[in-house]
Tab-separated table of C-alpha atoms and ligand atoms in Angstrom:
chain	number	residue	atom	x	y	z
A	1	MET	CA	100.418	-116.100	-33.051
A	2	SER	CA	102.783	-113.312	-32.049
A	3	ASP	CA	104.285	-111.081	-34.719
A	4	PRO	CA	108.014	-111.936	-35.034
A	5	LYS	CA	108.740	-108.289	-35.961
A	6	VAL	CA	107.376	-107.066	-32.639
A	7	ARG	CA	110.001	-107.485	-29.936
A	8	ARG	CA	108.664	-108.762	-26.616
A	9	LEU	CA	109.329	-106.342	-23.812
A	10	SER	CA	111.429	-107.731	-20.999
A	11	PRO	CA	110.600	-106.819	-17.380
A	12	LEU	CA	113.542	-104.377	-17.492
A	13	ASP	CA	112.177	-102.748	-20.695
A	14	ARG	CA	108.818	-102.352	-19.019
A	15	PHE	CA	110.335	-100.922	-15.862
A	16	LEU	CA	112.354	-98.390	-17.881
A	17	ASN	CA	109.256	-97.498	-19.891
A	18	GLN	CA	107.284	-96.860	-16.701
A	19	ALA	CA	110.130	-94.855	-15.165
A	20	ASP	CA	110.370	-92.740	-18.336
A	21	ARG	CA	106.622	-92.008	-18.307
A	22	ALA	CA	106.730	-91.129	-14.602
A	23	LEU	CA	109.692	-88.774	-15.003
A	24	ARG	CA	108.145	-87.055	-18.013
A	25	THR	CA	104.847	-86.607	-16.154
A	26	LEU	CA	106.582	-85.110	-13.144
A	27	SER	CA	109.106	-82.898	-14.991
A	28	PRO	CA	108.070	-79.513	-16.368
A	29	ASP	CA	107.956	-78.858	-20.122
A	30	THR	CA	108.339	-82.474	-21.211
A	31	GLN	CA	104.854	-83.238	-22.535
A	32	VAL	CA	103.979	-82.672	-26.171
A	33	HIS	CA	100.291	-81.951	-26.583
A	34	ALA	CA	98.497	-83.073	-29.738
A	35	ARG	CA	95.739	-80.445	-29.586
A	36	PRO	CA	96.489	-76.753	-29.114
A	37	SER	CA	95.447	-75.283	-25.785
A	38	PRO	CA	91.822	-74.049	-25.765
A	39	SER	CA	93.177	-70.923	-24.031
A	40	LEU	CA	94.743	-69.758	-27.299
A	41	GLY	CA	92.626	-67.064	-28.854
A	42	GLN	CA	91.076	-66.093	-25.515
A	43	ALA	CA	91.857	-62.564	-24.346
A	44	ASP	CA	94.433	-62.185	-21.587
A	45	VAL	CA	92.437	-59.949	-19.244
A	46	GLN	CA	94.004	-58.152	-16.279
A	47	MET	CA	93.045	-59.683	-12.915
A	48	SER	CA	93.641	-58.680	-9.302
A	49	ASP	CA	96.392	-60.533	-7.389
A	50	GLU	CA	93.731	-62.336	-5.387
A	51	GLN	CA	91.876	-63.523	-8.505
A	52	ARG	CA	95.120	-64.633	-10.156
A	53	GLN	CA	96.197	-66.600	-7.076
A	54	HIS	CA	92.826	-68.307	-6.832
A	55	ALA	CA	92.853	-69.234	-10.529
A	56	ALA	CA	96.438	-70.530	-10.204
A	57	GLY	CA	95.422	-72.655	-7.200
A	58	LEU	CA	92.572	-74.234	-9.151
A	59	MET	CA	94.688	-74.867	-12.243
A	60	ARG	CA	97.370	-76.416	-9.987
A	61	VAL	CA	94.708	-78.767	-8.592
A	62	ASN	CA	93.654	-79.646	-12.145
A	63	HIS	CA	97.267	-80.286	-13.103
A	64	THR	CA	97.739	-82.673	-10.153
A	65	GLY	CA	94.517	-84.418	-11.199
A	66	GLU	CA	96.069	-84.993	-14.616
A	67	VAL	CA	99.303	-86.263	-13.048
A	68	MET	CA	97.111	-88.758	-11.194
A	69	ALA	CA	95.326	-89.695	-14.421
A	70	GLN	CA	98.681	-90.519	-16.057
A	71	ALA	CA	99.667	-92.628	-13.048
A	72	LEU	CA	96.307	-94.387	-13.027
A	73	TYR	CA	96.597	-95.396	-16.684
A	74	GLN	CA	100.228	-96.476	-16.181
A	75	GLY	CA	99.334	-98.555	-13.131
A	76	GLN	CA	96.487	-100.204	-15.002
A	77	ALA	CA	98.624	-100.844	-18.074
A	78	LEU	CA	101.011	-102.770	-15.834
A	79	THR	CA	98.459	-105.201	-14.447
A	80	ALA	CA	95.298	-105.171	-16.601
A	81	LYS	CA	94.652	-107.227	-19.713
A	82	LEU	CA	92.136	-104.925	-21.414
A	83	PRO	CA	92.827	-106.526	-24.815
A	84	LYS	CA	89.797	-105.261	-26.752
A	85	ILE	CA	89.558	-101.786	-25.430
A	86	ARG	CA	93.231	-100.928	-25.096
A	87	ALA	CA	93.135	-98.645	-28.156
A	88	GLU	CA	90.209	-96.668	-26.785
A	89	MET	CA	91.836	-96.294	-23.386
A	90	GLU	CA	95.047	-95.198	-25.076
A	91	HIS	CA	93.084	-92.493	-26.890
A	92	ALA	CA	91.791	-91.278	-23.509
A	93	ALA	CA	95.303	-91.435	-22.023
A	94	ASN	CA	96.602	-89.281	-24.892
A	95	GLU	CA	93.890	-86.700	-24.251
A	96	GLU	CA	95.036	-86.636	-20.620
A	97	ILE	CA	98.509	-85.641	-21.857
A	98	ASP	CA	96.906	-82.629	-23.564
A	99	HIS	CA	95.152	-81.726	-20.300
A	100	LEU	CA	98.385	-82.128	-18.343
A	101	ALA	CA	100.296	-79.817	-20.691
A	102	TRP	CA	97.506	-77.196	-20.888
A	103	CYS	CA	97.145	-77.018	-17.075
A	104	GLU	CA	100.892	-76.796	-16.539
A	105	GLU	CA	101.188	-73.988	-19.069
A	106	ARG	CA	98.241	-72.049	-17.650
A	107	THR	CA	99.462	-72.413	-14.039
A	108	ARG	CA	102.772	-70.867	-15.095
A	109	GLN	CA	101.086	-68.103	-17.095
A	110	LEU	CA	99.264	-67.219	-13.889
A	111	GLY	CA	102.657	-66.728	-12.247
A	112	SER	CA	102.674	-69.934	-10.204
A	113	HIS	CA	104.072	-73.458	-10.179
A	114	THR	CA	102.750	-77.002	-10.251
A	115	SER	CA	102.272	-78.852	-6.952
A	116	LEU	CA	105.327	-79.937	-4.985
A	117	LEU	CA	103.411	-83.016	-3.856
A	118	ASN	CA	102.920	-84.412	-7.384
A	119	PRO	CA	105.398	-87.315	-6.905
A	120	LEU	CA	103.410	-88.445	-3.850
A	121	TRP	CA	100.082	-88.303	-5.720
A	122	TYR	CA	101.618	-90.070	-8.699
A	123	GLY	CA	102.679	-92.941	-6.426
A	124	ILE	CA	99.293	-93.223	-4.720
A	125	SER	CA	97.388	-93.130	-7.992
A	126	PHE	CA	99.757	-95.628	-9.652
A	127	GLY	CA	99.123	-98.043	-6.783
A	128	MET	CA	95.344	-97.610	-7.050
A	129	GLY	CA	95.439	-98.137	-10.836
A	130	ALA	CA	97.609	-101.251	-10.531
A	131	THR	CA	95.321	-102.682	-7.824
A	132	ALA	CA	92.196	-102.001	-9.905
A	133	GLY	CA	93.907	-103.662	-12.885
A	134	LEU	CA	94.580	-106.788	-10.836
A	135	LEU	CA	90.914	-107.018	-9.871
A	136	GLY	CA	89.839	-107.477	-13.470
A	137	ASP	CA	88.842	-105.371	-16.454
A	138	LYS	CA	85.281	-104.641	-15.354
A	139	ILE	CA	86.434	-103.210	-12.024
A	140	SER	CA	89.335	-101.480	-13.670
A	141	LEU	CA	87.073	-99.760	-16.208
A	142	GLY	CA	84.509	-99.003	-13.505
A	143	PHE	CA	87.278	-97.335	-11.538
A	144	VAL	CA	88.202	-95.146	-14.526
A	145	SER	CA	84.560	-94.144	-14.915
A	146	ALA	CA	84.156	-93.348	-11.204
A	147	VAL	CA	87.353	-91.270	-11.183
A	148	GLU	CA	86.280	-89.375	-14.304
A	149	ASP	CA	82.879	-88.624	-12.754
A	150	GLN	CA	84.636	-87.225	-9.717
A	151	VAL	CA	86.908	-85.099	-11.907
A	152	CYS	CA	83.831	-83.772	-13.745
A	153	GLY	CA	82.376	-82.726	-10.378
A	154	HIS	CA	85.559	-80.784	-9.544
A	155	LEU	CA	85.689	-79.139	-12.940
A	156	GLU	CA	82.069	-78.007	-12.625
A	157	GLU	CA	82.859	-76.504	-9.215
A	158	HIS	CA	85.896	-74.757	-10.687
A	159	LEU	CA	83.778	-73.199	-13.427
A	160	GLU	CA	81.599	-71.721	-10.687
A	161	THR	CA	84.494	-70.112	-8.812
A	162	LEU	CA	87.061	-69.277	-11.510
A	163	PRO	CA	87.063	-65.519	-12.100
A	164	GLU	CA	84.783	-64.535	-15.005
A	165	GLU	CA	87.714	-62.505	-16.381
A	166	ASP	CA	89.896	-65.613	-16.670
A	167	SER	CA	88.539	-66.807	-19.993
A	168	LYS	CA	91.823	-68.624	-20.736
A	169	SER	CA	91.531	-70.973	-17.729
A	170	ARG	CA	87.793	-71.310	-18.257
A	171	ALA	CA	88.268	-72.441	-21.872
A	172	ILE	CA	90.705	-75.162	-20.719
A	173	VAL	CA	88.400	-76.383	-17.950
A	174	GLU	CA	85.380	-76.457	-20.297
A	175	GLN	CA	87.238	-78.615	-22.849
A	176	MET	CA	88.509	-80.914	-20.095
A	177	LEU	CA	84.985	-81.302	-18.720
A	178	GLU	CA	83.781	-82.420	-22.146
A	179	ASP	CA	86.687	-84.889	-22.547
A	180	GLU	CA	86.407	-86.378	-19.032
A	181	ALA	CA	82.664	-86.951	-19.377
A	182	HIS	CA	83.419	-88.785	-22.630
A	183	HIS	CA	86.147	-90.884	-20.945
A	184	SER	CA	83.692	-91.930	-18.240
A	185	HIS	CA	81.116	-92.886	-20.866
A	186	VAL	CA	83.658	-94.883	-22.912
A	187	ALA	CA	84.810	-96.813	-19.820
A	188	LEU	CA	81.231	-97.787	-18.931
A	189	GLU	CA	80.399	-98.692	-22.545
A	190	ALA	CA	83.497	-100.917	-22.625
A	191	GLY	CA	82.041	-102.952	-19.750
A	192	GLY	CA	83.007	-101.071	-16.589
A	193	ILE	CA	80.795	-101.615	-13.552
A	194	ARG	CA	79.123	-98.708	-11.759
A	195	PHE	CA	80.806	-98.307	-8.388
A	196	PRO	CA	78.559	-98.298	-5.313
A	197	ALA	CA	78.201	-95.096	-3.279
A	198	PRO	CA	80.399	-96.212	-0.297
A	199	VAL	CA	83.355	-96.884	-2.618
A	200	LYS	CA	82.825	-93.520	-4.277
A	201	GLY	CA	82.770	-91.995	-0.772
A	202	ILE	CA	86.235	-93.378	0.023
A	203	MET	CA	87.507	-92.141	-3.336
A	204	SER	CA	86.187	-88.673	-2.637
A	205	LEU	CA	88.166	-88.570	0.651
A	206	VAL	CA	91.368	-89.155	-1.342
A	207	SER	CA	90.407	-86.518	-3.875
A	208	LYS	CA	89.538	-83.998	-1.129
A	209	ALA	CA	92.990	-84.490	0.409
A	210	MET	CA	94.537	-83.891	-3.017
A	211	THR	CA	92.511	-80.781	-3.896
A	212	LYS	CA	93.079	-79.177	-0.467
A	213	THR	CA	96.856	-79.634	-0.550
A	214	SER	CA	97.465	-78.928	-4.252
A	215	TYR	CA	95.495	-75.671	-4.058
A	216	LYS	CA	98.096	-74.421	-1.570
A	217	ILE	CA	101.430	-76.066	-2.440
B	1	FE2	FE1	92.090	-85.223	-17.961
B	2	FE2	FE1	89.961	-88.281	-18.434
């Protein structure tokens, strides 16, 4: 039986809620992170312009990835049931807000800006999340796991090419890598299916398009 104290959300309430989340994801300085940035306490070492630009490009890519993670969870929340595991997925979604805020802050510290194409990637990712949600919880959770695995691959690559001097960015990426691997594990444990290689191949085309463009603009 539904709790009479909990007001049912109307379609308009839900639309406004979604619009609020989207605007806050896409506007600078609007996310409150629960955990302090792992970059705190790391030395701010001088880097060449080239190193700084490269690090900023990678952190901009990571930020766009987190924008897409927010959109994915929002899209899924709109269409998926996920009754038993909603709390766990919400925990993951909250950790993504930390990642989003840390990457935004670090990109700015490196003298750059977040990607101009973020609204486009938000829309694409929202659509993919909503579609996965419609296809059922197992597919939806499998999709989360596959996306997280792909993100882990990017983060590992970034750790190979981020300047050694940039211990601040490296600390953020290392913590994100740990969190994303955990998110993938949780989604599979909750019943997500393992996606076949061809589907992962299509997903990696989308992610290549994102990483190539966000690195530059
Ligand atoms: Fe994340
Ligand atoms: Fe994640």
